[in-house]
CSV table of C-alpha atoms and ligand atoms in Angstrom, one decimal:
chain,number,residue,atom,x,y,z
A,4,MET,CA,-23.0,-10.4,-1.2
A,5,ARG,CA,-25.1,-11.1,1.9
A,6,ILE,CA,-24.6,-8.5,4.7
A,7,LEU,CA,-25.7,-8.7,8.3
A,8,ALA,CA,-25.8,-5.3,10.0
A,9,ILE,CA,-26.0,-4.3,13.6
A,10,GLU,CA,-27.0,-0.8,14.9
A,11,THR,CA,-27.0,0.1,18.6
A,12,SER,CA,-25.8,3.7,18.7
A,13,CYS,CA,-28.8,5.1,20.6
A,14,ASP,CA,-32.2,3.8,21.7
A,15,GLU,CA,-33.0,1.4,18.9
A,16,THR,CA,-31.6,-2.1,18.8
A,17,ALA,CA,-31.6,-3.0,15.1
A,18,ILE,CA,-30.4,-5.9,13.0
A,19,ALA,CA,-30.9,-6.3,9.3
A,20,LEU,CA,-30.0,-8.8,6.6
A,21,ILE,CA,-29.6,-7.6,3.0
A,22,ASP,CA,-28.2,-8.8,-0.3
A,23,ALA,CA,-26.1,-6.3,-2.1
A,24,LYS,CA,-24.6,-6.3,-5.6
A,25,GLY,CA,-23.2,-3.9,-8.2
A,26,GLY,CA,-20.4,-1.3,-8.2
A,27,LEU,CA,-20.2,2.2,-6.8
A,28,ASN,CA,-22.1,3.6,-9.9
A,29,ASN,CA,-25.0,1.2,-9.6
A,30,PRO,CA,-25.3,-0.6,-6.3
A,31,GLN,CA,-28.5,-2.6,-5.8
A,32,PHE,CA,-30.0,-3.9,-2.6
A,33,LYS,CA,-32.5,-6.5,-1.6
A,34,ILE,CA,-33.8,-6.3,2.0
A,35,ILE,CA,-34.3,-9.8,3.5
A,36,LYS,CA,-35.0,-8.8,7.1
A,37,ASN,CA,-35.2,-5.5,8.9
A,38,LEU,CA,-35.7,-5.8,12.6
A,39,VAL,CA,-35.9,-2.9,15.1
A,40,ALA,CA,-36.6,-3.2,18.8
A,41,SER,CA,-37.6,0.2,20.0
A,42,GLN,CA,-36.8,1.3,23.5
A,43,ILE,CA,-38.9,4.5,23.4
A,44,LYS,CA,-41.3,3.2,26.1
A,45,ILE,CA,-38.3,2.5,28.5
A,46,HIS,CA,-36.8,6.0,28.1
A,47,GLN,CA,-40.1,8.0,27.9
A,48,PRO,CA,-40.5,8.4,31.7
A,49,PHE,CA,-37.1,10.1,31.7
A,50,GLY,CA,-37.9,12.5,28.9
A,51,GLY,CA,-34.8,11.3,26.9
A,52,VAL,CA,-32.4,8.5,26.4
A,53,VAL,CA,-30.6,7.1,29.5
A,54,PRO,CA,-27.3,5.6,28.3
A,55,ASN,CA,-27.1,2.8,30.9
A,56,LEU,CA,-30.7,1.7,30.3
A,57,ALA,CA,-30.0,1.8,26.5
A,58,LYS,CA,-27.0,-0.5,27.1
A,59,ARG,CA,-29.0,-2.9,29.2
A,60,GLU,CA,-31.8,-3.1,26.6
A,61,HIS,CA,-29.4,-3.6,23.7
A,62,LEU,CA,-27.7,-6.5,25.6
A,63,LYS,CA,-31.2,-8.0,26.1
A,64,ASN,CA,-32.5,-7.4,22.6
A,65,LEU,CA,-29.5,-8.3,20.4
A,66,PRO,CA,-29.6,-12.1,21.0
A,67,ILE,CA,-33.4,-12.1,20.5
A,68,LEU,CA,-33.3,-10.2,17.2
A,69,PHE,CA,-30.3,-12.3,16.0
A,70,LYS,CA,-32.2,-15.5,16.8
A,71,LYS,CA,-35.2,-14.2,14.8
A,72,ILE,CA,-32.9,-13.6,11.8
A,73,LEU,CA,-31.4,-17.1,12.0
A,74,ASN,CA,-34.7,-18.7,12.4
A,75,SER,CA,-36.0,-17.2,9.2
A,76,LYS,CA,-35.4,-20.4,7.2
A,77,SER,CA,-32.1,-20.8,5.4
A,78,TYR,CA,-30.3,-17.7,6.5
A,79,ILE,CA,-27.7,-19.4,8.5
A,80,LEU,CA,-24.5,-17.7,9.6
A,81,ASN,CA,-22.4,-19.4,7.0
A,82,SER,CA,-24.2,-17.6,4.2
A,83,ILE,CA,-23.2,-14.2,5.6
A,84,ASP,CA,-20.3,-12.6,3.7
A,85,LEU,CA,-19.9,-9.4,5.8
A,86,ILE,CA,-21.0,-8.1,9.1
A,87,ALA,CA,-21.5,-4.3,9.3
A,88,VAL,CA,-21.6,-2.7,12.7
A,89,THR,CA,-22.0,0.9,13.8
A,90,VAL,CA,-18.9,2.2,15.6
A,91,GLY,CA,-20.1,5.8,16.1
A,92,PRO,CA,-21.2,8.5,16.7
A,93,GLY,CA,-23.6,7.8,19.6
A,94,LEU,CA,-23.6,6.6,23.2
A,95,GLU,CA,-20.4,4.7,23.8
A,96,PRO,CA,-21.8,2.1,26.2
A,97,ALA,CA,-24.6,1.4,23.7
A,98,LEU,CA,-22.2,1.3,20.7
A,99,TRP,CA,-20.0,-1.3,22.5
A,100,THR,CA,-22.8,-3.7,22.9
A,101,GLY,CA,-23.2,-3.9,19.1
A,102,ILE,CA,-19.5,-4.0,18.4
A,103,ASN,CA,-18.9,-6.8,20.9
A,104,PHE,CA,-21.8,-8.8,19.7
A,105,ALA,CA,-20.5,-8.5,16.1
A,106,LYS,CA,-17.0,-9.5,17.1
A,107,ASN,CA,-18.3,-12.7,18.8
A,108,LEU,CA,-19.9,-13.8,15.5
A,109,LYS,CA,-16.3,-14.2,14.1
A,110,SER,CA,-17.1,-13.2,10.5
A,111,ASN,CA,-15.7,-10.5,8.2
A,112,LEU,CA,-16.4,-7.3,10.0
A,113,ILE,CA,-16.7,-3.7,8.8
A,114,GLY,CA,-17.1,-0.7,11.1
A,115,VAL,CA,-19.6,1.8,9.9
A,116,ASN,CA,-20.2,5.5,10.6
A,117,HIS,CA,-23.8,5.9,11.7
A,118,LEU,CA,-24.0,9.2,9.8
A,119,GLU,CA,-23.0,7.5,6.6
A,120,GLY,CA,-25.8,5.2,7.2
A,121,HIS,CA,-28.2,8.1,7.2
A,122,LEU,CA,-26.4,9.7,4.2
A,123,TYR,CA,-26.9,6.5,2.1
A,124,SER,CA,-30.3,5.6,3.3
A,125,ASN,CA,-31.7,7.3,0.2
A,126,ILE,CA,-30.2,4.9,-2.3
A,127,LEU,CA,-32.0,2.0,-0.8
A,128,GLU,CA,-35.3,2.1,-2.6
A,129,ASN,CA,-35.0,5.0,-4.9
A,130,VAL,CA,-34.7,3.0,-8.1
A,131,ARG,CA,-34.9,6.2,-10.1
A,132,MET,CA,-31.6,7.2,-8.6
A,133,ASN,CA,-29.6,4.5,-10.2
A,134,LYS,CA,-30.9,5.4,-13.7
A,135,LYS,CA,-30.7,9.1,-13.8
A,136,ASN,CA,-28.0,11.6,-13.5
A,137,ILE,CA,-28.2,12.8,-9.9
A,138,PHE,CA,-24.7,14.1,-9.0
A,139,PRO,CA,-23.5,16.6,-7.8
A,140,ALA,CA,-26.0,16.3,-5.0
A,141,ILE,CA,-26.6,18.1,-1.7
A,142,ALA,CA,-27.4,15.9,1.3
A,143,LEU,CA,-29.0,17.2,4.5
A,144,ILE,CA,-28.8,14.9,7.5
A,145,VAL,CA,-31.3,15.9,10.2
A,146,SER,CA,-31.4,13.7,13.2
A,147,GLY,CA,-31.5,13.9,17.0
A,148,GLY,CA,-27.8,14.4,17.3
A,149,HIS,CA,-26.8,16.0,14.0
A,150,THR,CA,-27.7,18.6,11.4
A,151,ILE,CA,-25.2,18.4,8.6
A,152,LEU,CA,-25.0,19.6,5.0
A,153,VAL,CA,-22.9,17.5,2.6
A,154,LYS,CA,-21.9,18.0,-1.0
A,155,MET,CA,-21.8,14.7,-2.9
A,156,ASP,CA,-19.9,14.4,-6.2
A,157,SER,CA,-20.7,10.7,-6.3
A,158,LEU,CA,-21.7,8.0,-3.9
A,159,ALA,CA,-18.1,7.5,-2.9
A,160,LYS,CA,-16.9,11.1,-2.8
A,161,TYR,CA,-18.5,13.6,-0.5
A,162,LYS,CA,-17.6,16.5,1.7
A,163,LYS,CA,-19.2,18.1,4.7
A,164,ILE,CA,-19.9,21.8,4.0
A,165,GLY,CA,-21.8,22.8,7.1
A,166,GLU,CA,-23.3,21.7,10.4
A,167,THR,CA,-25.0,22.9,13.5
A,168,ARG,CA,-23.0,24.9,16.0
A,169,ASP,CA,-25.1,24.0,18.9
A,170,ASP,CA,-28.3,21.9,19.1
A,171,ALA,CA,-29.3,19.5,16.3
A,172,VAL,CA,-32.7,20.2,14.8
A,173,GLY,CA,-34.2,16.9,16.1
A,174,GLU,CA,-32.9,17.9,19.6
A,175,ALA,CA,-34.7,21.2,19.2
A,176,PHE,CA,-37.9,19.4,18.4
A,177,ASP,CA,-37.4,17.2,21.5
A,178,LYS,CA,-36.6,20.2,23.8
A,179,VAL,CA,-39.6,22.2,22.5
A,180,ALA,CA,-41.8,19.2,23.0
A,181,ARG,CA,-40.6,18.9,26.6
A,182,LEU,CA,-41.4,22.6,27.1
A,183,LEU,CA,-45.0,21.9,25.9
A,184,ASN,CA,-45.3,18.8,28.1
A,185,LEU,CA,-45.3,16.4,25.2
A,186,PRO,CA,-43.8,12.9,25.4
A,187,TYR,CA,-40.4,11.9,24.1
A,188,PRO,CA,-39.5,11.7,21.2
A,189,GLY,CA,-40.8,15.1,20.5
A,190,GLY,CA,-40.6,15.3,16.7
A,191,PRO,CA,-43.6,13.2,15.8
A,192,GLU,CA,-45.6,14.9,18.6
A,193,ILE,CA,-44.8,18.4,17.4
A,194,GLU,CA,-45.6,17.3,13.8
A,195,LYS,CA,-49.1,16.1,14.9
A,196,LEU,CA,-49.9,19.2,17.0
A,197,ALA,CA,-48.6,21.6,14.3
A,198,LYS,CA,-51.2,20.2,11.8
A,199,ILE,CA,-54.0,21.9,13.8
A,200,GLY,CA,-52.0,25.1,14.7
A,201,ASN,CA,-51.5,28.4,12.9
A,202,ALA,CA,-47.8,28.6,11.8
A,203,ASP,CA,-48.1,32.4,11.3
A,204,ALA,CA,-49.5,33.1,14.7
A,205,ILE,CA,-46.0,33.6,16.2
A,206,ASP,CA,-42.9,34.9,14.4
A,207,PHE,CA,-40.0,32.9,15.9
A,208,PRO,CA,-36.4,33.8,14.9
A,209,ARG,CA,-34.5,32.0,12.2
A,210,PRO,CA,-30.9,32.0,13.5
A,211,MET,CA,-28.1,32.2,10.9
A,212,LEU,CA,-30.5,32.1,8.0
A,213,ASN,CA,-28.9,35.0,6.2
A,214,GLN,CA,-25.3,34.2,7.0
A,215,LYS,CA,-23.2,33.2,4.0
A,216,ASN,CA,-22.2,29.8,5.3
A,217,TYR,CA,-23.8,26.4,5.6
A,218,ASP,CA,-23.8,26.2,9.3
A,219,PHE,CA,-26.9,26.1,11.5
A,220,SER,CA,-27.9,27.1,15.1
A,221,PHE,CA,-31.1,25.9,16.8
A,222,SER,CA,-30.5,26.7,20.4
A,223,GLY,CA,-31.6,30.3,20.0
A,224,LEU,CA,-34.9,29.2,18.4
A,225,LYS,CA,-35.5,26.8,21.3
A,226,THR,CA,-34.8,29.7,23.8
A,227,ALA,CA,-37.2,32.0,21.9
A,228,VAL,CA,-39.9,29.4,22.4
A,229,LEU,CA,-39.0,29.2,26.1
A,230,TYR,CA,-39.4,33.0,26.5
A,231,TYR,CA,-42.6,33.1,24.5
A,232,LEU,CA,-44.2,30.5,26.8
A,233,ARG,CA,-42.9,32.4,29.9
A,234,ASP,CA,-44.4,35.7,28.6
A,235,ASN,CA,-47.6,34.5,27.1
A,236,LYS,CA,-49.5,32.5,29.8
A,237,ASN,CA,-52.5,31.9,27.5
A,238,PHE,CA,-50.5,30.5,24.6
A,239,LYS,CA,-52.0,27.9,22.3
A,240,LYS,CA,-49.8,24.8,22.2
A,241,GLU,CA,-50.7,24.0,18.6
A,242,ASP,CA,-49.7,27.5,17.4
A,243,VAL,CA,-46.4,27.3,19.2
A,244,ALA,CA,-45.7,23.8,17.6
A,245,ALA,CA,-46.7,25.0,14.2
A,246,ALA,CA,-44.7,28.3,14.3
A,247,PHE,CA,-41.6,26.6,15.8
A,248,GLN,CA,-41.7,23.9,13.1
A,249,LYS,CA,-42.1,26.5,10.4
A,250,ALA,CA,-39.1,28.5,11.6
A,251,ALA,CA,-36.9,25.3,11.9
A,252,PHE,CA,-37.9,24.1,8.4
A,253,ASP,CA,-37.5,27.5,6.9
A,254,ILE,CA,-33.9,27.5,7.9
A,255,LEU,CA,-33.2,24.0,6.7
A,256,ILE,CA,-34.9,24.5,3.4
A,257,LYS,CA,-33.4,27.9,2.5
A,258,LYS,CA,-29.9,26.9,3.5
A,259,THR,CA,-30.1,23.6,1.6
A,260,LEU,CA,-31.5,25.2,-1.5
A,261,ARG,CA,-28.8,27.9,-1.4
A,262,ALA,CA,-26.2,25.2,-1.3
A,263,ALA,CA,-27.9,23.3,-4.1
A,264,LYS,CA,-27.8,26.5,-6.3
A,265,GLU,CA,-24.2,27.3,-5.5
A,266,PHE,CA,-23.0,23.8,-6.3
A,267,ASN,CA,-25.3,23.3,-9.3
A,268,ALA,CA,-26.8,20.2,-7.6
A,269,LYS,CA,-29.0,18.0,-9.6
A,270,SER,CA,-30.6,16.5,-6.6
A,271,ILE,CA,-31.1,16.8,-2.8
A,272,PHE,CA,-31.1,13.9,-0.4
A,273,ILE,CA,-32.8,14.4,3.0
A,274,SER,CA,-32.2,11.8,5.7
A,275,GLY,CA,-32.3,11.2,9.5
A,276,GLY,CA,-35.2,11.1,11.9
A,277,VAL,CA,-36.5,14.6,11.2
A,278,ALA,CA,-36.9,13.5,7.5
A,279,ALA,CA,-39.8,11.4,8.6
A,280,ASN,CA,-41.8,14.6,9.0
A,281,LYS,CA,-44.3,14.8,6.1
A,282,THR,CA,-44.6,18.6,6.4
A,283,LEU,CA,-40.8,18.9,5.7
A,284,ALA,CA,-41.2,16.9,2.5
A,285,LYS,CA,-44.2,19.0,1.4
A,286,GLU,CA,-42.5,22.3,2.2
A,287,PHE,CA,-39.2,21.3,0.4
A,288,LYS,CA,-41.1,20.4,-2.7
A,289,LYS,CA,-43.1,23.6,-2.6
A,290,ALA,CA,-39.9,25.7,-2.2
A,291,ILE,CA,-38.2,23.9,-5.1
A,292,ASN,CA,-41.3,24.5,-7.3
A,293,ASN,CA,-41.2,28.2,-6.4
A,294,GLN,CA,-37.5,28.6,-7.2
A,295,LYS,CA,-36.2,30.6,-10.1
A,296,PRO,CA,-33.1,29.4,-12.0
A,297,LYS,CA,-30.0,31.5,-11.0
A,298,THR,CA,-28.3,31.5,-14.4
A,299,ASN,CA,-29.1,30.4,-18.0
A,300,PRO,CA,-32.8,30.2,-17.5
A,301,PRO,CA,-34.1,27.3,-19.4
A,302,ALA,CA,-36.2,28.2,-22.5
A,303,GLY,CA,-39.9,29.0,-21.8
A,304,GLY,CA,-39.3,30.2,-18.3
A,305,GLU,CA,-39.1,26.6,-16.9
A,306,LYS,CA,-38.6,26.2,-13.2
A,307,LEU,CA,-35.3,25.0,-11.9
A,308,LYS,CA,-35.6,21.3,-11.7
A,309,ILE,CA,-33.9,19.7,-8.7
A,310,LYS,CA,-35.1,16.3,-7.5
A,311,VAL,CA,-35.5,15.9,-3.8
A,312,PHE,CA,-35.4,12.5,-2.3
A,313,PHE,CA,-36.7,11.3,1.1
A,314,PRO,CA,-36.2,7.8,2.4
A,315,ASN,CA,-39.2,5.6,3.3
A,316,LYS,CA,-40.2,6.6,6.8
A,317,LYS,CA,-38.9,3.4,8.4
A,318,PHE,CA,-35.4,4.2,7.0
A,319,CYS,CA,-35.4,7.8,8.3
A,320,THR,CA,-35.2,6.9,11.9
A,321,ASP,CA,-32.4,4.6,13.1
A,322,ASN,CA,-32.3,1.2,11.5
A,323,ALA,CA,-29.7,-1.4,10.5
A,324,VAL,CA,-30.6,-1.6,6.8
A,325,MET,CA,-28.9,1.8,6.3
A,326,ILE,CA,-25.8,0.5,8.2
A,327,ALA,CA,-25.7,-2.5,5.8
A,328,VAL,CA,-25.9,-0.2,2.8
A,329,ALA,CA,-23.1,2.1,4.2
A,330,GLY,CA,-21.1,-1.1,5.0
A,331,TYR,CA,-21.4,-2.2,1.4
A,332,ILE,CA,-20.3,1.2,0.0
A,333,ASN,CA,-17.3,1.2,2.3
A,334,TYR,CA,-16.5,-2.4,1.3
A,335,LEU,CA,-16.5,-1.3,-2.3
A,336,LYS,CA,-14.3,1.7,-1.4
A,337,LYS,CA,-12.0,-0.7,0.6
A,338,LYS,CA,-12.5,1.5,3.6
A,339,ASN,CA,-12.9,0.2,7.1
A,340,LYS,CA,-13.4,2.0,10.4
A,341,ARG,CA,-11.6,0.8,13.6
A,342,LEU,CA,-13.8,-1.6,15.5
A,343,ALA,CA,-14.0,0.5,18.6
A,344,ALA,CA,-16.8,2.8,19.8
A,345,ASN,CA,-16.2,6.4,19.0
A,346,GLY,CA,-19.0,8.5,20.5
A,347,ASN,CA,-17.9,11.7,18.7
A,348,LEU,CA,-17.1,10.2,15.3
A,349,GLY,CA,-17.7,12.9,12.6
A,350,LEU,CA,-18.7,12.6,9.0
B,401,KG4,O1,-32.1,9.6,13.1
B,401,KG4,P1,-32.7,9.4,14.5
B,401,KG4,O2,-33.7,8.2,14.6
B,401,KG4,O3,-31.7,9.2,15.6
B,401,KG4,C1,-30.5,9.9,15.6
B,401,KG4,O4,-29.5,9.5,14.9
B,401,KG4,O5,-30.5,10.9,16.3
B,401,KG4,O6,-33.5,10.7,14.8
B,401,KG4,C2,-34.2,10.9,16.0
B,401,KG4,C3,-34.7,12.4,16.0
B,401,KG4,C4,-35.4,12.7,17.3
B,401,KG4,O7,-34.9,14.0,17.7
B,401,KG4,C5,-36.9,12.8,16.9
B,401,KG4,O8,-37.6,13.8,17.7
B,401,KG4,C6,-36.8,13.3,15.4
B,401,KG4,O9,-35.7,12.6,14.9
B,401,KG4,N1,-38.0,12.9,14.7
B,401,KG4,C7,-38.8,13.9,14.1
B,401,KG4,C8,-39.9,13.1,13.6
B,401,KG4,N2,-39.7,11.8,13.8
B,401,KG4,C9,-38.5,11.7,14.5
B,401,KG4,N3,-38.7,15.2,14.0
B,401,KG4,C10,-39.7,15.9,13.4
B,401,KG4,N4,-40.8,15.2,12.9
B,401,KG4,C11,-40.9,13.9,12.9
B,401,KG4,N5,-42.0,13.3,12.4
B,402,ZN,ZN1,-29.6,8.3,13.5
């Protein structure tokens, strides 16, 4: 099945074309085209995404990207079986541009939840995943707007078990970056700076770390950084970045591993923009290797073996390939979302 997907929920205009086959137990994907027109440069002077500018840029970029797809040899509109389009969550004026563009193409349409796109972004290329026993799994979605823990019994069956009560972790990266006078988006800038900083130089708080739930809170951590900068005029930017990043990742990793243990997860899927951070991947792997089994220790004192999956970097941040994949899973599940923008759509 050939799927065209359109993503315009925030500041990336993205269109992708993929071939999908197989059932819910073994879906397979071939990426034909993956186009993303980034608006970062447009929003950068404002320190964040400006909804009306995003809308204007989507309107400008959608026909350009679409033409590029059609020009790529034989991929004419007639060969497309399904069009998947993001309906939420995100900026409503931005979402509408993608939905209206998709409606005009007059093909089979399926509305997709952007968060499901992130959730399924791991099954794209991880071939290992189709072959081995990976469920139950714990999924952690870490983006600019969301921080969500999900228990997955299968690709089709999942349940949210926790989420942030205030700021998303990506948002905290962006806000701390602004405090340090770093450009938007802040995540990659903090990651770069943290590499040359001392993460143990400052002991920032880890809100909600020891609470027996799977919710998060990052606004207190951001405020702690604000007070630190106010009270320590000679602070080292790189140490602040490194210590903030360490505190944020400590919370994400400990809570995710606790959920993995409680639900006897065989694997962990990380997704969303913050998953592009290489230090997060390194720290996750380190924490898993250091873990002791909770019950029934395997013979010979083996370590608990949970597989942790990160998508390829280009599928961590917003893209339309993940929307095509989520569209296919929902097509197999015979589920469709209403084709109307819903800025607050939940998982
Ligand atoms: O998933 P995404 O592209 O868009 C949303 O759905 O929100 O995530 C964007 C977020 C931004 O907050 C950005 O600062 C963060 O992901 N991000 C990172 C990195 N790359 C992007 N955070 C930490 N480290 C990174 N390398
Ligand atoms: Zn996203």
